[in-house]
mmCIF file of C-alpha atoms in Angstrom:
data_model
loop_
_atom_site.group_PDB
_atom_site.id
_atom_site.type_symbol
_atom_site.label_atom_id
_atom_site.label_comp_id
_atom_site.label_asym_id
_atom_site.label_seq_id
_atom_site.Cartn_x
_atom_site.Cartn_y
_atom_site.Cartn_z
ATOM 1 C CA UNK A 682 7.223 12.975 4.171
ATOM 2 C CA UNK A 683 9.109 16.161 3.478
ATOM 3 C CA UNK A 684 6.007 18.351 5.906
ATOM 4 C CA UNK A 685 7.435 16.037 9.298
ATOM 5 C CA UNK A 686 11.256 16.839 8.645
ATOM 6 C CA UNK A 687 10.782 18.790 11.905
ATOM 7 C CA UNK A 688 10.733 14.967 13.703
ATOM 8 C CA UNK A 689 13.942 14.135 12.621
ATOM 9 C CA UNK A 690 17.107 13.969 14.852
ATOM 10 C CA UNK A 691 18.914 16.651 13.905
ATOM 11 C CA UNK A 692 22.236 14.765 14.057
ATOM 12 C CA UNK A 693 21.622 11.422 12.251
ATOM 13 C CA UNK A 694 18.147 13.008 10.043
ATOM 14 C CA UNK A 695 16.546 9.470 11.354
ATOM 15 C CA UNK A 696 13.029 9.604 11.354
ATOM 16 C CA UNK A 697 11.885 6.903 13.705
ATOM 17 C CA UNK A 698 8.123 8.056 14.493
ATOM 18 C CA UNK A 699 7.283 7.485 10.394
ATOM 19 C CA UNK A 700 5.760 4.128 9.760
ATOM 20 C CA UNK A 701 7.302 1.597 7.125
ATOM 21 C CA UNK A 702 5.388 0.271 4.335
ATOM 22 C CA UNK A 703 5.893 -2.671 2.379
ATOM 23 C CA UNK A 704 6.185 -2.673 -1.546
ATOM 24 C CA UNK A 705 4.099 -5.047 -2.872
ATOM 25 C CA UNK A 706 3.532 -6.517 -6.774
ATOM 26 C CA UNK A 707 -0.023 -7.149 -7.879
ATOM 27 C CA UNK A 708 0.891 -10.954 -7.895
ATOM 28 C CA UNK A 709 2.352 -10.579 -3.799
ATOM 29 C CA UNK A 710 -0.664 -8.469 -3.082
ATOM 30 C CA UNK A 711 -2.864 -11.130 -4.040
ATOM 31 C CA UNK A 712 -1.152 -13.973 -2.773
ATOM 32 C CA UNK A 713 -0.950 -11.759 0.369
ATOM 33 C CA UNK A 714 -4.938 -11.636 0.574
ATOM 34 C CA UNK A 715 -5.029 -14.870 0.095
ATOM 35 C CA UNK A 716 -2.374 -15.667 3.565
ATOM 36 C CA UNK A 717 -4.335 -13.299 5.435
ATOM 37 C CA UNK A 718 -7.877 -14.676 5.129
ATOM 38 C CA UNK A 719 -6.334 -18.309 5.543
ATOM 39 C CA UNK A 720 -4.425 -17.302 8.774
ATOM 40 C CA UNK A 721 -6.932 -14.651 10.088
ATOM 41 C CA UNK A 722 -8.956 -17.583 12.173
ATOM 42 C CA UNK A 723 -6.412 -19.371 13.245
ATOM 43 C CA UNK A 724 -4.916 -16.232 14.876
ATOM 44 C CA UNK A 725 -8.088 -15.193 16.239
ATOM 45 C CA UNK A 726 -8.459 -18.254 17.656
ATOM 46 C CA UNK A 727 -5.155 -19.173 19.375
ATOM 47 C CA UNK A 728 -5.483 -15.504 20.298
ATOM 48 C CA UNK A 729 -8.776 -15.318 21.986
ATOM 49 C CA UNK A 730 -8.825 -18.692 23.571
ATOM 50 C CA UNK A 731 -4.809 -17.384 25.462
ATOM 51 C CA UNK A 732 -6.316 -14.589 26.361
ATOM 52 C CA UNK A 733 -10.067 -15.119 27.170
ATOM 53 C CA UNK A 734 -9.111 -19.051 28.743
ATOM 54 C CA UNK A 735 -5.518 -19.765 29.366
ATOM 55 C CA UNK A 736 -3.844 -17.547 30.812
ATOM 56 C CA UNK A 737 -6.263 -17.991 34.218
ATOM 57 C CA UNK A 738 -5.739 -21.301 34.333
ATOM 58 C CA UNK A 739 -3.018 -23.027 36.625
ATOM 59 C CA UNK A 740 -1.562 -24.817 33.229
ATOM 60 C CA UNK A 741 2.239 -24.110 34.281
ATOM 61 C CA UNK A 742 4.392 -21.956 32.290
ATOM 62 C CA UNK A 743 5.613 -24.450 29.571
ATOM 63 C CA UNK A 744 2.298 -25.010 28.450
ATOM 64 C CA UNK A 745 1.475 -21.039 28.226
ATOM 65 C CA UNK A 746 4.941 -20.464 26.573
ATOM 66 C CA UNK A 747 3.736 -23.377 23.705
ATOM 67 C CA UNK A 748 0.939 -21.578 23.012
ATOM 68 C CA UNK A 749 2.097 -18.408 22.754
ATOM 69 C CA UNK A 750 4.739 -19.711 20.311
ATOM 70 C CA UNK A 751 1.580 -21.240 18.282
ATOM 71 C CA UNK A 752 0.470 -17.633 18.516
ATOM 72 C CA UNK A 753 3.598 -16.698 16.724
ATOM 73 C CA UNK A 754 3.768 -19.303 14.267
ATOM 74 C CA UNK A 755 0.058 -18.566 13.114
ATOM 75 C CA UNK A 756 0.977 -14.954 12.105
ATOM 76 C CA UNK A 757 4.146 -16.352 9.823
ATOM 77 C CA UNK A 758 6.975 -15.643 12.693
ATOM 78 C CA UNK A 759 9.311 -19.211 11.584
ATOM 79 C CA UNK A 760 12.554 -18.191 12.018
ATOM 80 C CA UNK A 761 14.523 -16.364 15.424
ATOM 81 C CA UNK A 762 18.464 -15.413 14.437
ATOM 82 C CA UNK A 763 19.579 -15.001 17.757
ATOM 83 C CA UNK A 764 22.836 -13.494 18.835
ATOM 84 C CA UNK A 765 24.375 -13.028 22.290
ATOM 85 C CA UNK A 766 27.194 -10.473 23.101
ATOM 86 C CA UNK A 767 30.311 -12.331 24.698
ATOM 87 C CA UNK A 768 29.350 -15.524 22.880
ATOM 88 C CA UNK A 769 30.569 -17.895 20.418
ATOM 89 C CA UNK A 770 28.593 -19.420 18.494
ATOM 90 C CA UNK A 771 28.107 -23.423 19.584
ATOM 91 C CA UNK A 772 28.572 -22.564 23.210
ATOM 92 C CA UNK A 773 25.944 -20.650 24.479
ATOM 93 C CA UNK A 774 24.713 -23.585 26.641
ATOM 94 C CA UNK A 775 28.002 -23.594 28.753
ATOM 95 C CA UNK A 776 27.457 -19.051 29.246
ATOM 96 C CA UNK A 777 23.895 -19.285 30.768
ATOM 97 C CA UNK A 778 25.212 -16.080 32.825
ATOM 98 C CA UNK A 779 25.141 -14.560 29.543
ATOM 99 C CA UNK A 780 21.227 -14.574 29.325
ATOM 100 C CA UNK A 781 18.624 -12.802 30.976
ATOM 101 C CA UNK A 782 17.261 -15.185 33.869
ATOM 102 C CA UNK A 783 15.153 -14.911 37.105
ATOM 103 C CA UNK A 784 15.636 -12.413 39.656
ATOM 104 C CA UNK A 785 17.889 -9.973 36.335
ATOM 105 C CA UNK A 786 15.847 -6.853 34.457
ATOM 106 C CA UNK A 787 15.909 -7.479 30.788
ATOM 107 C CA UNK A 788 15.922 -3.996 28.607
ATOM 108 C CA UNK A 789 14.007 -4.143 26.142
ATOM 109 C CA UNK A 790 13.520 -2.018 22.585
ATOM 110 C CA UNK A 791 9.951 -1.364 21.791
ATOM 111 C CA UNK A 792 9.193 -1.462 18.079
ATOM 112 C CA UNK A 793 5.883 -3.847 18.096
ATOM 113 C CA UNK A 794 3.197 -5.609 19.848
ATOM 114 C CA UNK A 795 5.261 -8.762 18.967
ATOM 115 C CA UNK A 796 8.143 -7.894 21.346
ATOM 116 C CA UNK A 797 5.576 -8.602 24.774
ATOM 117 C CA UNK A 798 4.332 -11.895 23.069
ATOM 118 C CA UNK A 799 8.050 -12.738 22.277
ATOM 119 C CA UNK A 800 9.845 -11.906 25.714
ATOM 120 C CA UNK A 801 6.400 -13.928 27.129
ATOM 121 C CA UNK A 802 6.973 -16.841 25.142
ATOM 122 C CA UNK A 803 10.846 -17.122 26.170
ATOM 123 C CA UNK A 804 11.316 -15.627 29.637
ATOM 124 C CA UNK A 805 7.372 -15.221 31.273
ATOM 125 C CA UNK A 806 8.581 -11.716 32.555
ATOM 126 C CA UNK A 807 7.136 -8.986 34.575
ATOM 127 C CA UNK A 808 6.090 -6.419 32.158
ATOM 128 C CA UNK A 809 6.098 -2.931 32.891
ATOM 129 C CA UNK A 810 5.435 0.522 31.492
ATOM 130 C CA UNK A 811 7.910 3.222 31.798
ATOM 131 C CA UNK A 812 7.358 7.702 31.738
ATOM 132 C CA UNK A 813 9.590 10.109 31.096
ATOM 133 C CA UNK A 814 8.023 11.982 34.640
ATOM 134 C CA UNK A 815 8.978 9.878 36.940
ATOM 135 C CA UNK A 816 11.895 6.965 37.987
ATOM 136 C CA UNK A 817 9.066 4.255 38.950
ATOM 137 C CA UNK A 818 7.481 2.067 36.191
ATOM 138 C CA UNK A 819 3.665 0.485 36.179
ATOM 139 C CA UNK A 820 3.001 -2.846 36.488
ATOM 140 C CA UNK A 821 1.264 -4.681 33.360
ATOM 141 C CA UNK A 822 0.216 -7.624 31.685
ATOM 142 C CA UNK A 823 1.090 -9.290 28.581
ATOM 143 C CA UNK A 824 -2.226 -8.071 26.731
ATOM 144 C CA UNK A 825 -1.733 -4.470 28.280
ATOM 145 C CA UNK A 826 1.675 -4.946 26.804
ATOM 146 C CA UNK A 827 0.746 -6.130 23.419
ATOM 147 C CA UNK A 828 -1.828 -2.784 23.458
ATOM 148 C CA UNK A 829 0.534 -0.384 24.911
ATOM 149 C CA UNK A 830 2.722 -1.014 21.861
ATOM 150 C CA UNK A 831 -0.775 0.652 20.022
ATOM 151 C CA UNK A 832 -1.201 3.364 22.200
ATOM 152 C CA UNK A 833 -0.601 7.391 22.324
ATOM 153 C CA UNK A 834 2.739 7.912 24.059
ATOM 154 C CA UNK A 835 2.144 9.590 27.666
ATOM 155 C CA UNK A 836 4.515 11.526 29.486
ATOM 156 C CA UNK A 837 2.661 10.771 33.175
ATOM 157 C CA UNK A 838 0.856 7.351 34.174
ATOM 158 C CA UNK A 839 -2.242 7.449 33.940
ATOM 159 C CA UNK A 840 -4.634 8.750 36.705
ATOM 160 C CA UNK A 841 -5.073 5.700 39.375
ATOM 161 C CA UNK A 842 -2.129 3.939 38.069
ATOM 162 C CA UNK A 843 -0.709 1.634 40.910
ATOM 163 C CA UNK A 844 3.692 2.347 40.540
ATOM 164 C CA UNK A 845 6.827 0.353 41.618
ATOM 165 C CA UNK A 846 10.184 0.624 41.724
ATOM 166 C CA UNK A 847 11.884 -1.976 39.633
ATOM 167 C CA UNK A 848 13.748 -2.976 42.807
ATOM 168 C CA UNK A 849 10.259 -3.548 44.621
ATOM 169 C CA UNK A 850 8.917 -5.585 41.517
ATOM 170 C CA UNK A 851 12.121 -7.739 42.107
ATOM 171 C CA UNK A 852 11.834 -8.418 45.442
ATOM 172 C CA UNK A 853 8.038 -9.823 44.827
ATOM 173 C CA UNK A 854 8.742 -11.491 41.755
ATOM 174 C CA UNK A 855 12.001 -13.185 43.076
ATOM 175 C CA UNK A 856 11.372 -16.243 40.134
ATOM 176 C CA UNK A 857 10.958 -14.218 37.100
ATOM 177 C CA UNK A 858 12.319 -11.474 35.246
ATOM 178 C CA UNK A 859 11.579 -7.549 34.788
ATOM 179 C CA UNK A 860 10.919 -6.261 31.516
ATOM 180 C CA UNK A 861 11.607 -2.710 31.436
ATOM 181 C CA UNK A 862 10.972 -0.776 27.957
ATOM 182 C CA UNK A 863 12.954 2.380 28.583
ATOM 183 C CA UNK A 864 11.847 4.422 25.615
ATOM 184 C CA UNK A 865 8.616 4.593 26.898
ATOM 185 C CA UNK A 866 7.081 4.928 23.366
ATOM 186 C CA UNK A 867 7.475 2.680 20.133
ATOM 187 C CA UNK A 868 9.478 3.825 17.295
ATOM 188 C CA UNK A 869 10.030 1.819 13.405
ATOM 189 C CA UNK A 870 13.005 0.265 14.893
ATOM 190 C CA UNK A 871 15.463 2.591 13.134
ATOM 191 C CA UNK A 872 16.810 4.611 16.354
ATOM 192 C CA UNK A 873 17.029 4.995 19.980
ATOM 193 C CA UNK A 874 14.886 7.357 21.964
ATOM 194 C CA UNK A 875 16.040 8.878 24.729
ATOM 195 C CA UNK A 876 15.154 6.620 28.168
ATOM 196 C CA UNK A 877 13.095 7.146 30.476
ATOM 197 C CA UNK A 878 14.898 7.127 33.908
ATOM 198 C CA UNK A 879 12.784 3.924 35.213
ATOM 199 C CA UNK A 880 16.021 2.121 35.298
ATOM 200 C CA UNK A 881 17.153 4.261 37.820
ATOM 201 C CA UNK A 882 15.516 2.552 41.110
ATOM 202 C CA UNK A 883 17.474 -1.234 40.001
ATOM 203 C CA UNK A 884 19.633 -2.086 42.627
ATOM 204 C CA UNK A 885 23.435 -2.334 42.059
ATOM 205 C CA UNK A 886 23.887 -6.141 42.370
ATOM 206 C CA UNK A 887 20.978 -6.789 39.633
ATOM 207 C CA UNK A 888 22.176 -7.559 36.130
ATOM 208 C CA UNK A 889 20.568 -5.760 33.136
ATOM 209 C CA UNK A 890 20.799 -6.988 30.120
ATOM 210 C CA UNK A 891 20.013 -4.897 27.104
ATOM 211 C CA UNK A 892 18.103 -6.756 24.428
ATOM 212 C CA UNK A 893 17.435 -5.767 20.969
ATOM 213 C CA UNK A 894 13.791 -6.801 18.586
ATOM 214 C CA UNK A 895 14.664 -6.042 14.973
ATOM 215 C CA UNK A 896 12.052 -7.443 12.167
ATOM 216 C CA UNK A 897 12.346 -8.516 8.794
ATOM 217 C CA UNK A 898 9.516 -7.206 7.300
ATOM 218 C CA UNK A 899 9.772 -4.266 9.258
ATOM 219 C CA UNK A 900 6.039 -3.006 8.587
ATOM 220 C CA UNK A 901 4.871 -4.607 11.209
ATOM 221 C CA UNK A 902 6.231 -1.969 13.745
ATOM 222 C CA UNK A 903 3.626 0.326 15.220
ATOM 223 C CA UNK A 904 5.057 3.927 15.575
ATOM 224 C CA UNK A 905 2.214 5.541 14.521
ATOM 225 C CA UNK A 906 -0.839 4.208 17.122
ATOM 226 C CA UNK A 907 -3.873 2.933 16.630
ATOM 227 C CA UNK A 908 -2.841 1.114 14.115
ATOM 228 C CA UNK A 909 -4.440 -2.689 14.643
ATOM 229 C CA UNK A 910 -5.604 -3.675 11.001
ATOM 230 C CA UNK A 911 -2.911 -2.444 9.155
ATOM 231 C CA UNK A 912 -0.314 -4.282 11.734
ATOM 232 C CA UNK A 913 -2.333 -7.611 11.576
ATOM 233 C CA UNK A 914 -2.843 -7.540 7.876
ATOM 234 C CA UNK A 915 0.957 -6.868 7.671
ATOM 235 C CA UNK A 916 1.353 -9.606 9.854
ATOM 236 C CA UNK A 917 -0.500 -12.461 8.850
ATOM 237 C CA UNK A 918 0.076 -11.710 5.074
ATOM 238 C CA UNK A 919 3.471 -12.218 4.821
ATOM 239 C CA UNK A 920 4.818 -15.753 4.124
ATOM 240 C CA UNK A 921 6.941 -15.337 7.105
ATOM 241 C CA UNK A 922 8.360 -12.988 8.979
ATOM 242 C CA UNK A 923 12.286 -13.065 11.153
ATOM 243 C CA UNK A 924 12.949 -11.679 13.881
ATOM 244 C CA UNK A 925 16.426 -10.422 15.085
ATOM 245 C CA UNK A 926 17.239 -10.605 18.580
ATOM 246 C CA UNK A 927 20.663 -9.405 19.648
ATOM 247 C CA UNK A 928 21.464 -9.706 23.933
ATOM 248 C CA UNK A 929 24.326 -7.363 24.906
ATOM 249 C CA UNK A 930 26.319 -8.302 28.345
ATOM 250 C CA UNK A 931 25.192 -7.397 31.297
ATOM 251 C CA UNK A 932 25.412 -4.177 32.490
ATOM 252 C CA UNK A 933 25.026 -2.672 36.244
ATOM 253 C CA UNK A 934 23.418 0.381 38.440
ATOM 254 C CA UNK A 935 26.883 1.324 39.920
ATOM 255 C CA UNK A 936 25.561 4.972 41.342
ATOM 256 C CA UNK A 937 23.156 2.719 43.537
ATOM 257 C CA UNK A 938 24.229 1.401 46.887
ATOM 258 C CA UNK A 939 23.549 -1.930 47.453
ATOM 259 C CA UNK A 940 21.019 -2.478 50.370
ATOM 260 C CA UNK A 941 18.680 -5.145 51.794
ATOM 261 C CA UNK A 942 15.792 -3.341 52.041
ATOM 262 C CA UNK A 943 14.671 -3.181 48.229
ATOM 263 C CA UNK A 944 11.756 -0.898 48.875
ATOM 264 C CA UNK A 945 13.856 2.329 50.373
ATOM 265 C CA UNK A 946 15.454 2.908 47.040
ATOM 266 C CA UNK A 947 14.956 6.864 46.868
ATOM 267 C CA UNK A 948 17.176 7.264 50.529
ATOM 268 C CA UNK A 949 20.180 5.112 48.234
ATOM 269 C CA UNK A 950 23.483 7.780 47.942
ATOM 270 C CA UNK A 951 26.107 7.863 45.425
ATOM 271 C CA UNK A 952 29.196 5.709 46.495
ATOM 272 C CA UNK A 953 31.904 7.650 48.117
ATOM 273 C CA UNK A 954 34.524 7.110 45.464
ATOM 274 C CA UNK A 955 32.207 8.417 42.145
ATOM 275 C CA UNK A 956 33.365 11.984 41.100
ATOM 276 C CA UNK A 957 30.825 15.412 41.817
ATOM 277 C CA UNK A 958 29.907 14.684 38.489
ATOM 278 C CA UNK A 959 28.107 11.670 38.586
ATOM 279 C CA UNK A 960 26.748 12.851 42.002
ATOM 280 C CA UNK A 961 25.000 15.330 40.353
ATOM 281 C CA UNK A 962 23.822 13.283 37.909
ATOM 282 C CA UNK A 963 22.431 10.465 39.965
ATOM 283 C CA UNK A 964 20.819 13.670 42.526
ATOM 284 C CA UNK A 965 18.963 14.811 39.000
ATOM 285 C CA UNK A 966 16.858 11.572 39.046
ATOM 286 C CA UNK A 967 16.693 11.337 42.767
ATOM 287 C CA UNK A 968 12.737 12.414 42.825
ATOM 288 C CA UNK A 969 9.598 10.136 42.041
ATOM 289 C CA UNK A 970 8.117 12.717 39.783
ATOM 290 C CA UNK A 971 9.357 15.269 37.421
ATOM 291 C CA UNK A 972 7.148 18.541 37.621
ATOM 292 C CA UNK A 973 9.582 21.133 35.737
ATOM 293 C CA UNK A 974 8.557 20.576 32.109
ATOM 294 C CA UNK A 975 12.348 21.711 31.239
ATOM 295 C CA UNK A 976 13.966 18.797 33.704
ATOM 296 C CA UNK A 977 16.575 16.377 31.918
ATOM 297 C CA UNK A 978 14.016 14.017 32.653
ATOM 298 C CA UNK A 979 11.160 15.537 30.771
ATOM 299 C CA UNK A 980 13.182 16.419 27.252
ATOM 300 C CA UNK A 981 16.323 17.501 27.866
ATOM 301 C CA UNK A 982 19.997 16.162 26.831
ATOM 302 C CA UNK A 983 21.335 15.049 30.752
ATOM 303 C CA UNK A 984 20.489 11.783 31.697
ATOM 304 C CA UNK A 985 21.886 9.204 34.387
ATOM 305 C CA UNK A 986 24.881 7.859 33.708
ATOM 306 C CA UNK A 987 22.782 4.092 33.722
ATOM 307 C CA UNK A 988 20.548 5.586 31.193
ATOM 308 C CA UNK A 989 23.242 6.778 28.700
ATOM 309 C CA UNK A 990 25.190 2.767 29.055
ATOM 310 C CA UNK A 991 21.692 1.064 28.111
ATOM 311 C CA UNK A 992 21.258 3.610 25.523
ATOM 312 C CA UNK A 993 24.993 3.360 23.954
ATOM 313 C CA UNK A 994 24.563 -0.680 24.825
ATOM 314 C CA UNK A 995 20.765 -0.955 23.076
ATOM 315 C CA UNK A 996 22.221 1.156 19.916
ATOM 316 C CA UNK A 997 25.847 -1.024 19.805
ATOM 317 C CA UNK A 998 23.600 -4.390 19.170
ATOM 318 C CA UNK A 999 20.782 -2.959 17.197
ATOM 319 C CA UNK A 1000 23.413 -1.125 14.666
ATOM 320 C CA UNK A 1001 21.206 2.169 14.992
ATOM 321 C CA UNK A 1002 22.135 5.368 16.231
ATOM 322 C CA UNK A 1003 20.942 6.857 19.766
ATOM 323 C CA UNK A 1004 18.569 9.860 18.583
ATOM 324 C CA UNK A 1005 17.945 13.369 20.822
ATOM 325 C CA UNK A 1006 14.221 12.575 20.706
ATOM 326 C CA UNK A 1007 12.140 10.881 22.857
ATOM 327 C CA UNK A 1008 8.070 11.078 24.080
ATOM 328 C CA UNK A 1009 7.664 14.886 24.130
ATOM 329 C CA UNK A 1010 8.147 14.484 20.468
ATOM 330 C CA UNK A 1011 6.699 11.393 19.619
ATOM 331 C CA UNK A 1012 3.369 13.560 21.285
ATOM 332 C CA UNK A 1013 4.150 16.455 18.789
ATOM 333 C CA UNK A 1014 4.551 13.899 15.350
ATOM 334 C CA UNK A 1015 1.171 11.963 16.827
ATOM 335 C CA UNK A 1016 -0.743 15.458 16.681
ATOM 336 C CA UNK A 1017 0.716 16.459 13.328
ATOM 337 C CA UNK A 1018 0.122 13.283 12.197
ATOM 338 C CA UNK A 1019 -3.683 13.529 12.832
ATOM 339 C CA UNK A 1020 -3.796 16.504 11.210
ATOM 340 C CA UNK A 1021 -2.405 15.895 8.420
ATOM 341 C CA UNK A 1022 -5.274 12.303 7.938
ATOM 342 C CA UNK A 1023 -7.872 14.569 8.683
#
C-alpha cells in the first residue's frame, strides 16, 4: 500500500484509513463459508424483525437491549473484556460513578457499525453525528448509526439536517445518555483522528466519559465505506469475535460556565481565572459554523483544550497514538482509493 503513504501521520507512519484483512487457510476459509451461510438467516432475521418491528413498539428497554444482544450473539460477538479506569477489578458494582449513566455524554471511538449496536445494547443512548464545520452535532438513530459507520466522511451536515447542541440534547433526553463520536469518520482502530469540536457546547457540570471499541478480529472495521458484504461476511464467518472496551474517568468542559439555561450555550464565557491562552482557545470554537477552510476546526493543529483531554484520554485507554489527521483526509484517501479500484 506503498501508492497511499501520503495518508500516513507523519509522526507515528500509522495508517488508519487502510482496511485490515484477515489471513485465512484453505481449511478456515471453508469452514468460514460454511459459519456464514449457517448464521446469514439468523442475522437477517433478528436484524430485520429489530428494525422493521421492534423498535416501534412500546416493549420497554430491557426487552430491546435482549434483542439487540441476540443480534450480537448471531454474528459470533461471545465474549466483552471490559475494563474501567479507576477500578479494581471485583468492585466495580460499589464505583457506579465510574460508568457512563443517564443525564453523562459517553465519547465514543468509531471503528465499526458494531460500536452503535453495542453502546444500544448497554446504555440505549442518544446517538449523534459529529462535523469538523461546526460545534453542534445531528441527532440519529441506531440504524442511521450502524450506516453512518458505512458512509463517505462529510465535513458539513447534510443539507436539511435538523442540529443540537449536546447541552440541548441533554436537557430533552434528561433519562438517557449522549453518544458523541468525535472523530466524525471511522478509522481501522489503530489511531486517533483529530475531533471534531462537537464536544464543545457540553456544559461544565456534565461528566464525559471517554470510551474505547477495540476488536479482535479487527477486519470487521469499516474505514474504507461502502463496504457491507465484506464487513458481514467478516462478521458472521468468524467463530467468534471479542470485543475490547476500555472506560477512562470522567472528564469535564471546564472553559464552559455552568448555566441553567442549557440552550444559550454559544453566549457561555471563559471563567475569569483561565489564562489568555485558553481564552483564545475556547473564542476559536465559539461559532456554529466554520467557513474558513484553513480554521483549526476544519484541518488544522489548534483545538479546544476539551478536545485535546478526550483525545490524549481516548488514545491513553485504547494504547494508540493521537494522529494529525482527521476528515479532510479521510475525503482525500476515499477519492484515491476509488481511483485506484477503478
Amino acid at each position: 500500500m506503498e501508492k497511499f503513504s501520503q495518508f500516513r501521520d507523519r509522526g507515528t507512519q500509522i495508517a488508519p484509513f487502510l482496511p485490515i484483512n484477515g489471513s485465512n487457510s484453505t481449511v478456515q476459509g471453508a469452514i468460514g463459508l460454511f459459519l456464514f451461510a449457517f448464521r446469514l438467516p439468523f442475522f437477517l432475521c433478528l436484524s430485520i424483525s429489530y428494525f422493521l418491528v421492534f423498535q416501534w413498539l412500546p416493549i420497554g428497554s430491557f426487552i430491546r437491549k435482549a434483542w439487540l444482544w441476540s443480534i450480537l450473539l448471531s454474528s459470533g460477538v461471545w465474549w466483552i473484556d471490559l475494563q474501567v479506569e479507576g477500578v479494581r477489578k471485583g468492585s466495580l458494582f460499589k464505583k457506579s460513578n465510574k460508568l457512563p449513566r443517564p443525564n453523562t455524554v459517553i465519547l465514543s471511538s468509531f471503528n465499526s457499525p458494531l460500536d452503535a449496536i453495542y453502546l444500544a445494547a448497554i446504555f440505549d443512548p442518544v446517538f449523534t453525528a459529529s462535523y469538523p464545520t461546526t460545534r453542534k452535532v445531528e441527532h440519529i438513530s441506531l440504524f442511521t448509526a450502524i450506516l453512518r459507520a458505512f458512509s463517505k466522511p462529510c465535513l458539513s451536515p447534510p443539507k436539511g439536517a435538523t442540529l443540537h447542541t449536546v447541552a440541548s440534547l441533554l436537557k430533552s433526553n434528561p433519562t438517557r445518555t449522549v453518544v458523541v463520536f468525535p472523530e466524525a469518520t471511522t478509522t481501522n482502530g489503530r489511531g486517533i483522528l483529530r475531533f471534531a469540536p462537537s464536544l464543545d457546547t457540553t456544559p461544565a457540570q456534565i461528566a464525559i466519559f471517554p470510551m474505547s471499541l477495540r476488536y479482535t478480529p479487527a477486519d470487521v472495521t469499516t474505514p474504507i465505506p461502502e463496504t457491507y458484504f465484506a464487513t458481514m461476511y467478516n462478521l458472521l464467518s468468524r467463530p467468534t469475535h471479542c470485543i475490547r472496551v476500555r472506560i477512562a474517568e470522567a472528564i469535564y468542559n471546564k472553559l464552559e460556565k455552568e448555566t441553567p439555561d442549557y440552550g444559550q450555550l454559544e453566549d457561555y464565557h471563559p471563567e475569569g481565572s483561565e489564562t489568555d491562552e485558553e481564552t483564545r482557545l475556547l473564542s476559536s470554537s465559539s461559532s456554529d459554523t466554520v467557513t474558513d477552510e484553513k480554521s483549526p476546526l476544519d484541518g488544522g493543529e489548534q483545538q479546544s483544550r476539551l478536545s485535546e483531554k478526550g483525545g490524549e484520554a481516548l488514545a491513553r485507554i485504547s494504547r494508540s497514538k493521537r494522529l494529525n489527521l482527521g476528515v479532510k483526509e479521510k475525503i482525500s484517501f476515499v477519492e484515491a482509493w476509488g481511483k485506484n479500484k477503478r
